[in-house]
Every structure is written in C-alpha cells, then in structure tokens.
PDB file of C-alpha atoms in Angstrom:
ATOM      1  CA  UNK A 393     -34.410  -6.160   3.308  1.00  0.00           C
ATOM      2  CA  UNK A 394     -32.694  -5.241   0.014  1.00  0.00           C
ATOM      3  CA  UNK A 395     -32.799  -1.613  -1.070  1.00  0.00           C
ATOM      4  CA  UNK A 396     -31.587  -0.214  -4.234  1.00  0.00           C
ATOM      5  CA  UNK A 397     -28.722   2.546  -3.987  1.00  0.00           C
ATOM      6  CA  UNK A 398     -28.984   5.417  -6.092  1.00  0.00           C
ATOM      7  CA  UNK A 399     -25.682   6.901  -7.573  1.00  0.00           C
ATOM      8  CA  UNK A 400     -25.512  10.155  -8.877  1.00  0.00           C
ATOM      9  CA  UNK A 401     -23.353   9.580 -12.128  1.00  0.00           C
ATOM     10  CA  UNK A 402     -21.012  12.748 -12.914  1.00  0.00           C
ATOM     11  CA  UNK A 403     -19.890  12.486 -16.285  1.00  0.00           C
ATOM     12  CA  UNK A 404     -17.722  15.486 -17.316  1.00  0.00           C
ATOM     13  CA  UNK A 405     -16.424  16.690 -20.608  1.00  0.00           C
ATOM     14  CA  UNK A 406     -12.589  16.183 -21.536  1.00  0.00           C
ATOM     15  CA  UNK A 407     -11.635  19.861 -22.285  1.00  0.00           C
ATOM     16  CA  UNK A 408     -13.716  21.362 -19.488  1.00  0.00           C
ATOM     17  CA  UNK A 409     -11.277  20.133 -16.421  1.00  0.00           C
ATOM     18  CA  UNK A 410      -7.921  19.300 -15.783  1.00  0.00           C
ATOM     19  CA  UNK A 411      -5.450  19.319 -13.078  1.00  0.00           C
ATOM     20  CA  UNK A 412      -1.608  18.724 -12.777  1.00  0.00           C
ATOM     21  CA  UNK A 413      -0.979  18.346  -8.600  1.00  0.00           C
ATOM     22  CA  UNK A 414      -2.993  15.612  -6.366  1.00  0.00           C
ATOM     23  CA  UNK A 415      -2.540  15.788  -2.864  1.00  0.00           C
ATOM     24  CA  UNK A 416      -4.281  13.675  -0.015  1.00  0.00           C
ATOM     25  CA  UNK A 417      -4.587  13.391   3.909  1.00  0.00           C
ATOM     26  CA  UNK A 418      -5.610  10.265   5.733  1.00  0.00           C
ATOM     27  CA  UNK A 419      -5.498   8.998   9.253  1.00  0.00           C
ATOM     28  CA  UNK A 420      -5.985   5.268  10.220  1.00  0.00           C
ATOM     29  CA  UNK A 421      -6.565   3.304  13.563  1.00  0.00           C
ATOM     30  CA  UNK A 422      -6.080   0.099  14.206  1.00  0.00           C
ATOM     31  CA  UNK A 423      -5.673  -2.639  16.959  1.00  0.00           C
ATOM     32  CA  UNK A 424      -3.626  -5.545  17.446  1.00  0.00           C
ATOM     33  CA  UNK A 425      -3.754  -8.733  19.757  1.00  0.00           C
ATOM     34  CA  UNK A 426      -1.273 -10.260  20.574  1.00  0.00           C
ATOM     35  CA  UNK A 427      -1.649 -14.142  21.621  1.00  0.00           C
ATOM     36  CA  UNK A 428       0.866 -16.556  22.837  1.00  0.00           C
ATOM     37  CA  UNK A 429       1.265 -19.225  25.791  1.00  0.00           C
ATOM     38  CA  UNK A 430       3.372 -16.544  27.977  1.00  0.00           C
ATOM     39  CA  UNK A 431       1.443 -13.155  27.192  1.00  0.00           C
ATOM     40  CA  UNK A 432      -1.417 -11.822  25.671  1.00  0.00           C
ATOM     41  CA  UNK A 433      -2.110  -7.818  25.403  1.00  0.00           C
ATOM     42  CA  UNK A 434      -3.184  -5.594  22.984  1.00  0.00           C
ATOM     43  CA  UNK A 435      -1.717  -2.303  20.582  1.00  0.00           C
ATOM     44  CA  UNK A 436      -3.433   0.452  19.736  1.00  0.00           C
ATOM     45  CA  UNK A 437      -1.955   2.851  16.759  1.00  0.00           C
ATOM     46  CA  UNK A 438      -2.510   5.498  14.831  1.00  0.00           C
ATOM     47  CA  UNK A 439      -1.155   6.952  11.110  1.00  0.00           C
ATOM     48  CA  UNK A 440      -1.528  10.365  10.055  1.00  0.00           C
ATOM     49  CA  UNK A 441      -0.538  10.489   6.385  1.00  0.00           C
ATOM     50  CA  UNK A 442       0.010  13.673   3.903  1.00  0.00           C
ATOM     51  CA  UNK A 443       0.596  13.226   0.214  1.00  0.00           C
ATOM     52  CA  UNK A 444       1.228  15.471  -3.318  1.00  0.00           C
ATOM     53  CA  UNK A 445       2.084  14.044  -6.342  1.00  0.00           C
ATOM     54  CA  UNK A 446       2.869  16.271  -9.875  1.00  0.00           C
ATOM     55  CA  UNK A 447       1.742  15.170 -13.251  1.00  0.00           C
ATOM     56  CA  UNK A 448       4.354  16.483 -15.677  1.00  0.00           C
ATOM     57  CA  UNK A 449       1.636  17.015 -18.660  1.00  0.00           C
ATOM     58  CA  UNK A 450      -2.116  18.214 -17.603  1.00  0.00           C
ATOM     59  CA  UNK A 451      -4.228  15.073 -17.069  1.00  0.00           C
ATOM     60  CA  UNK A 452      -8.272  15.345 -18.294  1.00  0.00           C
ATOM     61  CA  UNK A 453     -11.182  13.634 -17.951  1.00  0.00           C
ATOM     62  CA  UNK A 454     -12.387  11.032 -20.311  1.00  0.00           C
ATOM     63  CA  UNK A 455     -14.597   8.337 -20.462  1.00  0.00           C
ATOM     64  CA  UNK A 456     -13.205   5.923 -17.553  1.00  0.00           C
ATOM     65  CA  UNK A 457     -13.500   6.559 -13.772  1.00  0.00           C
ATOM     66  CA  UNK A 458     -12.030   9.551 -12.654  1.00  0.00           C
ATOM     67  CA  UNK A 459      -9.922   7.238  -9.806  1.00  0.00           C
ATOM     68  CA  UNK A 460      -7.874   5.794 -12.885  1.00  0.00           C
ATOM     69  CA  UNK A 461      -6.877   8.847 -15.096  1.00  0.00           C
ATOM     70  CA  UNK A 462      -3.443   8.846 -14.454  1.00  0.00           C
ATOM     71  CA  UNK A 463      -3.147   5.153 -15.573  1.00  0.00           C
ATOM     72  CA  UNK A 464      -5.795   5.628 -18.454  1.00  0.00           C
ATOM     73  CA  UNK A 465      -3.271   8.390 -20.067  1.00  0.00           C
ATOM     74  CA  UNK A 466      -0.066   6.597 -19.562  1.00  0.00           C
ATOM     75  CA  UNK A 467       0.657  10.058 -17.190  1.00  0.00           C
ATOM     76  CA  UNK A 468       4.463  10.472 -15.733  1.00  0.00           C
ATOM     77  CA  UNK A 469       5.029  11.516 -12.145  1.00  0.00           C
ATOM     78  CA  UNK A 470       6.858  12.778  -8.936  1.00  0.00           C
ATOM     79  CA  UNK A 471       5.395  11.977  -5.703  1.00  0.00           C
ATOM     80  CA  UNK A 472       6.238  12.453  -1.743  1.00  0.00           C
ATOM     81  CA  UNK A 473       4.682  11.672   0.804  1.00  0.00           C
ATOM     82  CA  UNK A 474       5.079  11.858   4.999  1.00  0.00           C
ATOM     83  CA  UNK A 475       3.843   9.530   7.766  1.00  0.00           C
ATOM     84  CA  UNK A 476       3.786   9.825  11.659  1.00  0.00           C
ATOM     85  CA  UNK A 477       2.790   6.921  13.640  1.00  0.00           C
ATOM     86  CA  UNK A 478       1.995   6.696  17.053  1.00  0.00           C
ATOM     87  CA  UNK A 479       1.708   3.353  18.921  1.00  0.00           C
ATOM     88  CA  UNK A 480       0.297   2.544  22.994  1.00  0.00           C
ATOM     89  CA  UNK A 481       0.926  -0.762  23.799  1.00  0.00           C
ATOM     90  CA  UNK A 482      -0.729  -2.110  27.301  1.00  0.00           C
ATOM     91  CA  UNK A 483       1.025  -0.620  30.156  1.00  0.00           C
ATOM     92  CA  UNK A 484       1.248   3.156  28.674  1.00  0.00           C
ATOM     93  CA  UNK A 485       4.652   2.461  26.925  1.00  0.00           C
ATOM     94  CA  UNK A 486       4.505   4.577  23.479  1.00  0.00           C
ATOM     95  CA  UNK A 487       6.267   4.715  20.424  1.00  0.00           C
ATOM     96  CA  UNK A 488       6.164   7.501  17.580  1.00  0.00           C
ATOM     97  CA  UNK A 489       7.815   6.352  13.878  1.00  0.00           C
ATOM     98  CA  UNK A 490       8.350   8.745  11.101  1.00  0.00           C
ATOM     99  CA  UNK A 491       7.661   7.826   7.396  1.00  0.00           C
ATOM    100  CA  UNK A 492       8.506   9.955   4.514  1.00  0.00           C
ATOM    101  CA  UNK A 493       9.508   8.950   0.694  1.00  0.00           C
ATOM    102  CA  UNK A 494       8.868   9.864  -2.651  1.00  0.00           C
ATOM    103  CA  UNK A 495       8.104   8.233  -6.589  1.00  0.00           C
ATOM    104  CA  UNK A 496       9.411   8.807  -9.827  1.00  0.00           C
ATOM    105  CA  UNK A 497       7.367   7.280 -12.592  1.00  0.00           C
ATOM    106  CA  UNK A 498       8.462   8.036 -15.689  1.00  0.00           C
ATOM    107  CA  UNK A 499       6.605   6.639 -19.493  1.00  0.00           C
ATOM    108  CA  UNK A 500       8.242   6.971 -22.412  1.00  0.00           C
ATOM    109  CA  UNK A 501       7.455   6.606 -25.865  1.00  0.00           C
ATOM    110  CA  UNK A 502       3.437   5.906 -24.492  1.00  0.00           C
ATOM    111  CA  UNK A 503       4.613   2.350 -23.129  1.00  0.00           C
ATOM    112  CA  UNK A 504       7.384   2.003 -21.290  1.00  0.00           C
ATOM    113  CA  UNK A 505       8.039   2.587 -18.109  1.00  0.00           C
ATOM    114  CA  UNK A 506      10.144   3.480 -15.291  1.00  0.00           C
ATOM    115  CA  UNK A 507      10.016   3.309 -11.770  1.00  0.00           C
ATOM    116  CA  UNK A 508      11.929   4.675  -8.945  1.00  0.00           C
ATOM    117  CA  UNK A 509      10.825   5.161  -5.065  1.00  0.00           C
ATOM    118  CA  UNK A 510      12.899   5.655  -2.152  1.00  0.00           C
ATOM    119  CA  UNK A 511      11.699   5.108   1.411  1.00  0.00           C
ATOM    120  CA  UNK A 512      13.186   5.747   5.156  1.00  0.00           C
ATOM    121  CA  UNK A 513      11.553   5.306   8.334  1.00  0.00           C
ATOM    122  CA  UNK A 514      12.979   6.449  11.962  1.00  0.00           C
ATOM    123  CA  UNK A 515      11.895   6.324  15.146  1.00  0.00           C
ATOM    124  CA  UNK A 516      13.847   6.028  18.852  1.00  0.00           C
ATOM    125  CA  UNK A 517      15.274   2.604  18.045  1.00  0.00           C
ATOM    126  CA  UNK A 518      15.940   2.077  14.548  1.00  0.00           C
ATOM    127  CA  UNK A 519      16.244   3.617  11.066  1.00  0.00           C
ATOM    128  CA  UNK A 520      14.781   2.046   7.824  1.00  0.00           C
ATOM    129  CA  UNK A 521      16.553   2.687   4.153  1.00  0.00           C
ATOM    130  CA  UNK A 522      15.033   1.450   1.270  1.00  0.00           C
ATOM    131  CA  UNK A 523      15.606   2.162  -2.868  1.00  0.00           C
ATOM    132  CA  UNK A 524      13.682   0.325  -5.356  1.00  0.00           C
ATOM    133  CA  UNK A 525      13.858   0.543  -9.264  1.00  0.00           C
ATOM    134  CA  UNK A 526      11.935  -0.866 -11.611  1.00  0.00           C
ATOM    135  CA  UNK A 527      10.939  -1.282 -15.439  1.00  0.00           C
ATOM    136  CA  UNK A 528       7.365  -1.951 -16.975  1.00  0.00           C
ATOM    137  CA  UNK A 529       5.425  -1.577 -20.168  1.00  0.00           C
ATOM    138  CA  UNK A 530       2.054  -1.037 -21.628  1.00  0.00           C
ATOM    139  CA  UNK A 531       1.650  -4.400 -24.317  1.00  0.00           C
ATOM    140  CA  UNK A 532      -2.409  -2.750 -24.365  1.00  0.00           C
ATOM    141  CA  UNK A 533      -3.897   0.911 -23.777  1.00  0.00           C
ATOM    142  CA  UNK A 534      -5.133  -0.288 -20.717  1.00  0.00           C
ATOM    143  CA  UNK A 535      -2.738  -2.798 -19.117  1.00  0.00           C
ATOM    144  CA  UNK A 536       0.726  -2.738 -17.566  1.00  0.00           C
ATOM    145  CA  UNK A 537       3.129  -5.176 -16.340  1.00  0.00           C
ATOM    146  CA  UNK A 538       6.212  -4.380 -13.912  1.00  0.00           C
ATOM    147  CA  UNK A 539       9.509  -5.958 -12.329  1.00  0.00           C
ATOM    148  CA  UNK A 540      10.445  -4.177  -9.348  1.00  0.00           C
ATOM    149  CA  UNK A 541      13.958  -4.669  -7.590  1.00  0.00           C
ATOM    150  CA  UNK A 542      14.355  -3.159  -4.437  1.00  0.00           C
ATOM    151  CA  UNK A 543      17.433  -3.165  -1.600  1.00  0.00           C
ATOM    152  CA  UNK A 544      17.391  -2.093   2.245  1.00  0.00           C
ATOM    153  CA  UNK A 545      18.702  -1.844   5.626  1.00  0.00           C
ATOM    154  CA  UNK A 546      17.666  -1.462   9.110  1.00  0.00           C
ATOM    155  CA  UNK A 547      19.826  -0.415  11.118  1.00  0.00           C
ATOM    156  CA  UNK A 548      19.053  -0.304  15.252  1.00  0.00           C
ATOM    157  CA  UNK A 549      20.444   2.344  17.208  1.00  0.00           C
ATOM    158  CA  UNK A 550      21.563   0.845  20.002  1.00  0.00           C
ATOM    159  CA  UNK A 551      22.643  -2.310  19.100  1.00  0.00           C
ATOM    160  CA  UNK A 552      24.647  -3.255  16.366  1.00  0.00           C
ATOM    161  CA  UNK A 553      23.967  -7.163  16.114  1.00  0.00           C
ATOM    162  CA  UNK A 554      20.727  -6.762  14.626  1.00  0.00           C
ATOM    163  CA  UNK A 555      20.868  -4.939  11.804  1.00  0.00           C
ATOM    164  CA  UNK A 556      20.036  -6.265   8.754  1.00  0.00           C
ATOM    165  CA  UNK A 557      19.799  -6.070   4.641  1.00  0.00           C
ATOM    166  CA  UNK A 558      16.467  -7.260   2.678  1.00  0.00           C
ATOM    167  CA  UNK A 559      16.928  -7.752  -1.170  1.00  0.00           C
ATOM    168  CA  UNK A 560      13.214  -7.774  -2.930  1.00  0.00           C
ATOM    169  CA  UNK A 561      11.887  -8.986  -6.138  1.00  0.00           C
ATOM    170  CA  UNK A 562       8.405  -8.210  -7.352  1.00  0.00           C
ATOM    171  CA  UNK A 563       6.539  -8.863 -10.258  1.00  0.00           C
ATOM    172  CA  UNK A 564       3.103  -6.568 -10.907  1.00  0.00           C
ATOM    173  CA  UNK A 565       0.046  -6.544 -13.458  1.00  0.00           C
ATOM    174  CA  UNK A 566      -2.625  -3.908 -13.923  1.00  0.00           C
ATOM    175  CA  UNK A 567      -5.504  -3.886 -15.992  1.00  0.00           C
ATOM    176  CA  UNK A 568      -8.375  -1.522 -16.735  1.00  0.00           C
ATOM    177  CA  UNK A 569     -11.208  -3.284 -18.148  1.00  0.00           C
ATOM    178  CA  UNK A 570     -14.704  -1.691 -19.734  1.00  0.00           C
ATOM    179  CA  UNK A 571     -17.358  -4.266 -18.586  1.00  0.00           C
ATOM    180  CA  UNK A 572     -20.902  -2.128 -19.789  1.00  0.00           C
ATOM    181  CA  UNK A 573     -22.320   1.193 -20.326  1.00  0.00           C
ATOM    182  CA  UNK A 574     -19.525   3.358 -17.717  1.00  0.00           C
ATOM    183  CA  UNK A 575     -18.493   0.521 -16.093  1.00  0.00           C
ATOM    184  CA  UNK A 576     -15.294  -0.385 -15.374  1.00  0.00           C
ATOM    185  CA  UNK A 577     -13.175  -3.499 -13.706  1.00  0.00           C
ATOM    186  CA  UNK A 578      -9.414  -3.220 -12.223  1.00  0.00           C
ATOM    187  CA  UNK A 579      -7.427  -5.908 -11.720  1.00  0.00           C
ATOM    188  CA  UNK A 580      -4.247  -5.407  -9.603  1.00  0.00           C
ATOM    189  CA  UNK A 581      -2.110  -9.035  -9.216  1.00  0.00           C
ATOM    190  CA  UNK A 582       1.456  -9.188  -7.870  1.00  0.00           C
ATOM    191  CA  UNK A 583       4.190 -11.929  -6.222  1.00  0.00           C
ATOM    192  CA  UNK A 584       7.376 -10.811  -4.355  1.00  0.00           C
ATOM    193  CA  UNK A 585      10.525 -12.521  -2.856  1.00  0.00           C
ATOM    194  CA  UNK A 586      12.034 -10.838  -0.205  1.00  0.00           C
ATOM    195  CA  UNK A 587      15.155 -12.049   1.759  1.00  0.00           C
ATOM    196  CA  UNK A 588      16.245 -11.122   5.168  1.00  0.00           C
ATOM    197  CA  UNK A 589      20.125 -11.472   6.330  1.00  0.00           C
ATOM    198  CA  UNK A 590      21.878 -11.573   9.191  1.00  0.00           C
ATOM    199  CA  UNK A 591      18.745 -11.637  11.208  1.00  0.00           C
ATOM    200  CA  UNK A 592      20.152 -12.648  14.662  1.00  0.00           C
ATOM    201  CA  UNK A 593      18.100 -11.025  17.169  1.00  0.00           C
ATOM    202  CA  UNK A 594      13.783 -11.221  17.741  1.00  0.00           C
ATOM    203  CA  UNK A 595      12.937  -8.314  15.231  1.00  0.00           C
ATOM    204  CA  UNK A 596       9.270  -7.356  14.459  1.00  0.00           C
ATOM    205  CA  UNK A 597       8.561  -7.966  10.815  1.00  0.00           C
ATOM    206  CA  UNK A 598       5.772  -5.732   9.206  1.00  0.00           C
ATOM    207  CA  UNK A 599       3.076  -7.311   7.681  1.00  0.00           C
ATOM    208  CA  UNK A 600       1.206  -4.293   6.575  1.00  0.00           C
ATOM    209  CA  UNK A 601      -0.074  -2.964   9.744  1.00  0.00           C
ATOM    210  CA  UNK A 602       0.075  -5.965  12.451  1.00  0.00           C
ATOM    211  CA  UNK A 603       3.903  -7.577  12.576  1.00  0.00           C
ATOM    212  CA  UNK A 604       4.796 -10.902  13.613  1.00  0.00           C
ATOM    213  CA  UNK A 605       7.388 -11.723  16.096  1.00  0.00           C
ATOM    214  CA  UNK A 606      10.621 -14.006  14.850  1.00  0.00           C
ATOM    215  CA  UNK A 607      13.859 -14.925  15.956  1.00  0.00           C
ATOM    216  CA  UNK A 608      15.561 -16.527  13.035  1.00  0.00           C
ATOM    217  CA  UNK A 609      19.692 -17.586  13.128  1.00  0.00           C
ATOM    218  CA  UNK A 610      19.445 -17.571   9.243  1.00  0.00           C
ATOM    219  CA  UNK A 611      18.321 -16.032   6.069  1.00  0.00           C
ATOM    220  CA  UNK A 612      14.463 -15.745   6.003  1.00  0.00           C
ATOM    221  CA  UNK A 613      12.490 -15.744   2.697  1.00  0.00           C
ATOM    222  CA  UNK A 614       9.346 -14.151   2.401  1.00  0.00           C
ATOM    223  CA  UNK A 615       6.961 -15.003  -0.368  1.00  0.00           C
ATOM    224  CA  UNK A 616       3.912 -12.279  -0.844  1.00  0.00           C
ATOM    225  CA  UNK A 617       1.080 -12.964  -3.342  1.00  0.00           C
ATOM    226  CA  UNK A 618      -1.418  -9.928  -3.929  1.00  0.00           C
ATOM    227  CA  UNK A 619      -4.837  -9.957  -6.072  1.00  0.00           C
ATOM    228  CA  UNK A 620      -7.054  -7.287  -5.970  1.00  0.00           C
ATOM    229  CA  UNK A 621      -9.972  -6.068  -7.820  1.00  0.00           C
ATOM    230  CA  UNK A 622     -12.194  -2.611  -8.030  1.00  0.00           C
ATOM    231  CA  UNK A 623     -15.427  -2.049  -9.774  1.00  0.00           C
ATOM    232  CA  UNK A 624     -16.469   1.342 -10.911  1.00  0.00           C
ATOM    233  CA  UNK A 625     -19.711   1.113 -11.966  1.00  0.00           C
ATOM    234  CA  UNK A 626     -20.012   4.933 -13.108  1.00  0.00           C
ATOM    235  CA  UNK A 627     -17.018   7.661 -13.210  1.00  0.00           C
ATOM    236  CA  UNK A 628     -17.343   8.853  -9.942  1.00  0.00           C
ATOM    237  CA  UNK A 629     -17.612   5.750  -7.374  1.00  0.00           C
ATOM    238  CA  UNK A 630     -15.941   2.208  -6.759  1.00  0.00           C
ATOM    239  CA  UNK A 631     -15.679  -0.506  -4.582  1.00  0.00           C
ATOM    240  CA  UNK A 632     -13.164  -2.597  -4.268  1.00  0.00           C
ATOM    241  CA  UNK A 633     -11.345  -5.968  -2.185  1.00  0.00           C
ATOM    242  CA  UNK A 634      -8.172  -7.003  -1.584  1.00  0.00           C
ATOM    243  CA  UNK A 635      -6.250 -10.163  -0.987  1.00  0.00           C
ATOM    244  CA  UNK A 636      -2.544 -10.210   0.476  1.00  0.00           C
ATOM    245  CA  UNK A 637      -0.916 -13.597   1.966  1.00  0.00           C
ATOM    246  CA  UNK A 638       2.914 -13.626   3.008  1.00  0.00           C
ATOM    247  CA  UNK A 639       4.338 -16.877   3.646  1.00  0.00           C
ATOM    248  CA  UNK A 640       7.712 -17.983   5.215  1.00  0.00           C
ATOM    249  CA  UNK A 641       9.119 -20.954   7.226  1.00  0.00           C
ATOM    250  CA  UNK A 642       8.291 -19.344  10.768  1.00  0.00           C
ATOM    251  CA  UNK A 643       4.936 -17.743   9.332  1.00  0.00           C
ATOM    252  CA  UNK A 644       1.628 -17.242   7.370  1.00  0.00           C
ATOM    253  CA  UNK A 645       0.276 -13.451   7.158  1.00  0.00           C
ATOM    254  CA  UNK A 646      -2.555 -12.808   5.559  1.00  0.00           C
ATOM    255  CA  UNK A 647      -4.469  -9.450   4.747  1.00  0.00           C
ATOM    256  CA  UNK A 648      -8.230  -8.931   3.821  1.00  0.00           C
ATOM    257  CA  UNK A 649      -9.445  -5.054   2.673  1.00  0.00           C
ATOM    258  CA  UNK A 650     -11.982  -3.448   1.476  1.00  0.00           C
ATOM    259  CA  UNK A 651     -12.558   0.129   0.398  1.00  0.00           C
ATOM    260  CA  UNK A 652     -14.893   2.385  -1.055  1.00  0.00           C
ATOM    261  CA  UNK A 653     -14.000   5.442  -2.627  1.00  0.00           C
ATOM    262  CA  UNK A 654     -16.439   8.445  -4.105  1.00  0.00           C
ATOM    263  CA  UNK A 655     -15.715  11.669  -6.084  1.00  0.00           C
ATOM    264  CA  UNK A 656     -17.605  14.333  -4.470  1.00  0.00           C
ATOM    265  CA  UNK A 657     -16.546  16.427  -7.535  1.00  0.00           C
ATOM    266  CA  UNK A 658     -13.497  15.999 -10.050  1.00  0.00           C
ATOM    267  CA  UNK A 659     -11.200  17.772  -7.734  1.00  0.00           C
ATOM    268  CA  UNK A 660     -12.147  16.558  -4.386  1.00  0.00           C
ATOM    269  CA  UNK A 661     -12.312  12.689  -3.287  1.00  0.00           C
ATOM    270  CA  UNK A 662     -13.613  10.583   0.039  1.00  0.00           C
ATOM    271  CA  UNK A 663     -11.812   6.878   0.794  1.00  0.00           C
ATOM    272  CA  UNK A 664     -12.926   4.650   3.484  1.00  0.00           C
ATOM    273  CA  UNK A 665     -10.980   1.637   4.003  1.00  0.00           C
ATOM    274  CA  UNK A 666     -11.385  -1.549   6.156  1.00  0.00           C
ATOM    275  CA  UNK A 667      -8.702  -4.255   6.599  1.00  0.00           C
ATOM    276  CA  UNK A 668      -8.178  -7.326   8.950  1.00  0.00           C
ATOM    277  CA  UNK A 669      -5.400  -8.693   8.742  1.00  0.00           C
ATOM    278  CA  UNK A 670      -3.511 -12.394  10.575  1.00  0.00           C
ATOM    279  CA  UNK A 671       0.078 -13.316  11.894  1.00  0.00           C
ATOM    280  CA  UNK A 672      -0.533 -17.622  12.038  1.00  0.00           C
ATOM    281  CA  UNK A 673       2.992 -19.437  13.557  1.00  0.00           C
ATOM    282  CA  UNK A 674       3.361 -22.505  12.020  1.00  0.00           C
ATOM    283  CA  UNK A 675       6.501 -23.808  13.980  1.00  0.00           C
ATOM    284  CA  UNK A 676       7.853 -22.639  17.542  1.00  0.00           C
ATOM    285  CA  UNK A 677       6.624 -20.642  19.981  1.00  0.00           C
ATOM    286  CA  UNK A 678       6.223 -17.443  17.436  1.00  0.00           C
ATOM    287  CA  UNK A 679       3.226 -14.859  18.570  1.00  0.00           C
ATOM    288  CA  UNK A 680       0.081 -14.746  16.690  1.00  0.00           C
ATOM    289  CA  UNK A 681      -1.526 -11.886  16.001  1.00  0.00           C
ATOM    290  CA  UNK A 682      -5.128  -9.964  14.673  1.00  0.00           C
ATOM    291  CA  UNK A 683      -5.192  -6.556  13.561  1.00  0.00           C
ATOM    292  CA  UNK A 684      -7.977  -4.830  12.452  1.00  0.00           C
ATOM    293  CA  UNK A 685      -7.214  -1.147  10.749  1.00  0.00           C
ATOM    294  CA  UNK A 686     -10.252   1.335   9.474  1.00  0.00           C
ATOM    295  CA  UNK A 687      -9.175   4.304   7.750  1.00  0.00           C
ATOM    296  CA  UNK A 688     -10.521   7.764   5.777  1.00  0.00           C
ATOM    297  CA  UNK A 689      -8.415   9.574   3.340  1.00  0.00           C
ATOM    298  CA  UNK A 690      -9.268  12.748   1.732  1.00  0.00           C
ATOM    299  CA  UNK A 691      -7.905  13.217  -2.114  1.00  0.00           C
ATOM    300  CA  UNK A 692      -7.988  17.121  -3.765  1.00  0.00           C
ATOM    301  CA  UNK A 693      -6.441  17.806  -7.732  1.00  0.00           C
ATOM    302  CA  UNK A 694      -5.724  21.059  -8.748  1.00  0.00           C
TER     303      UNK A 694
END
C-alpha cells in the first residue's frame, strides 16, 4: 500500500540566519566478501569520521535547499577533516588506518575557481601521500565545471619493491537546477584517469570501500565515470542516487548509493547513506568482491 509522506517545509528568511563554520561526525559499517577458487571469507570495518570546514564570508539562507548554500553563493573555503578505520578480517587479524586531510577552495571574481586538497593515510604497513590542484568556473549562477590534477605515492613500510606513484586526471560538472515551486534537482557528473607505476607486488586497490586484489608487472590505468543526482523537493530534505563504475584491464568496480539527508533545523543536519558496491575480474584468477556499507552522519553550522 502507497501512503503519502508529509514534509514539514522550513522556509527561513535570508537576514534572519547565518553561519560561517560547518562541522560533521559520521560512522559507517560495512562488509565485504571475498570470492575466489582458493578462498572465500569475509571483512568487517568500521569508519569514524570528524569534519569542520570555514566559510571565509557569512553564508545565508535563500531560496534553494539549505544542503546547497555554499554552492548557491559561489562561497570560498578551508576544510579538514580526520578518519580512523578499523578492519576484522576472518580469523581475528585487525587492522586500524588513519585518514586526515584538508581543502582549499578558493572563487574569485564570483566565477572562478580554485581548488587545492591534500590527503595522507597511515596505518602499520604503509603510508599514503596525495596533492591535488585544480581550476573551475561558474559559465551560469548555478553550474560549475572543474579539471582536477592530482599526484601520489604509497609507500610500504617494510618493503621497498612495492611502492608506487599514481598520476590522476579528472574532469567534474555541477548543476543546481529549479524544477517547481521549492524544488530543486542536482546533477553531479565526472570521468577520471588514473595511472599506477611500478606496481610489482599484489597491492589492494580501493574502490571506495571494498578493494580488489591485483598483481600487475606494468602500468595500470584506471578509468572512473561518476553520475549522480539529488532531488530536494522543499529546503530542508533530499534524496538522492549515485552511480560510480571503474574500469581497467584486470577489473570492473562498480558502486550503487543512495542517501537521504534532512535538516532538523538550519544549523543541525541528519544523513543516512546506503551503498553496495562490486569488484568483477575479467581476466586471471583476480578476487571478486561485494561490499555493502550503511552509514549516519551528523552535520551542525554555527
């Protein structure tokens, strides 16, 4: 049986509220199989994220959702944020992994933009680098385009044949589209190169949550194509999905979300998020894995 939600639209005035810091906290679970002719088992981990990011000029409310007023007022900001994840694999082995990085996003002149982020992970057998900078501009009031170049390195701590560099290329678009009376469409749609060297040893590759297994004598190119789209149909609440395949010669990964994400108040914001996402060998004897992820993150502005 079909029953009709009702929505409680909060519509505030721009000069009654503003705010200048956002800050969030999330934690995620999710479980991966692992499937192959030799072994089959299962990982269980867990992410406990923190977040603040600073708006260098007071951002208000206005007429479109209250999830998109940074992007709505072409707002420039510094961000950090700080990850721990904890992984049990079958057999009571465990492995912790710190995340932490932060975001400089600069607009100038009302249109153009620039983008900087910087990104390290660690944990007991590795360290992760990475530096990206990128340029983008506002050719409408409501939609953005971006070229991204990032470069990094892992390097393993106890062996120094399989390190290796990835050089990255990515191409974004973002538009905020009025559809009816307080209703709103984004559109998020983006394709990436990446390219591993020296990759001489098996090395997990992330694929946003699961990983895929590959032991590759020679360069690897990835190719990532994202399209994703969230509907706001008043200020406070949206819905959205989210498509994400990466493609390469060993393997196909591809990555299905959806989230749902309501404003309690203006300063205060619930996120639920569901993904499943695939790791599909198409040549050799490379694992294949599921993972399915749920998470809830808490947003505040002050």
């Amino acid at each position: 049986m079909l029953k009709k939600i009702a929505f409680i639209s909060l519509i505030i005035p721009a000069s009654s509220w503003a705010y200048q810091f956002e800050g969030s906290l999330g934690y995620t679970e999710s479980e991966t199989t692992y499937d192959s002719y030799f072994l089959e088992y299962k990982r269980e981990t867990r992410q406990y994220l923190s977040s603040l990011s600073y708006y260098f000029s007071p951002l208000h409310a206005n007429q479109y959702p209250l999830d998109k007023l940074a992007f709505s007022q072409h707002a420039s900001s510094l961000s950090i944020y700080q990850m721990r994840e904890e992984t049990e694999y079958e057999g009571d082995n465990e492995a912790k992994t710190d995340y932490n990085g932060g975001a400089l996003r600069g607009v100038f002149a009302n249109n153009l933009i620039f983008l900087a982020e910087q990104d390290e992970n660690d944990s007991s057998t590795f360290k992760y680098e990475s530096l990206s900078l990128g340029l983008g501009y506002y050719f409408a009031d409501l939609q953005e385009v971006s070229a991204i170049y990032s470069k990094s390195e892992a390097k393993y701590k106890h062996s120094h044949t399989n390190n290796y560099e990835k050089t990255s290329y990515a191409l974004r678009y973002e538009g905020l589209f009025p559809i009816g009376n307080s209703q709103h469409l984004n559109i998020d749609a983006a394709y990436s190169e990446d390219l591993n060297k020296d990759l001489t040893h098996p090395l997990y590759i992330d694929g946003g949550g699961g990983g895929s297994l590959i032991d590759e004598e020679e360069d690897d190119l990835n190719k990532s194509y994202l399209i994703a789209a969230t509907y706001y149909p008043i200020q406070t609440f949206g819905v959205g999905v989210n498509y994400n395949r990466t493609t390469n010669n060993n393997i196909d990964i591809d990555s299905y979300q959806a989230e749902a994400k309501y404003y309690f108040t203006p300063s205060f914001a619930l996120k639920i998020e569901a993904e499943y996402l695939s790791v599909t060998p198409n040549k050799g004897n490379y694992i294949e894995t599921e993972t399915n992820s749920l998470s809830a993150t808490a947003s505040f502005r002050f």
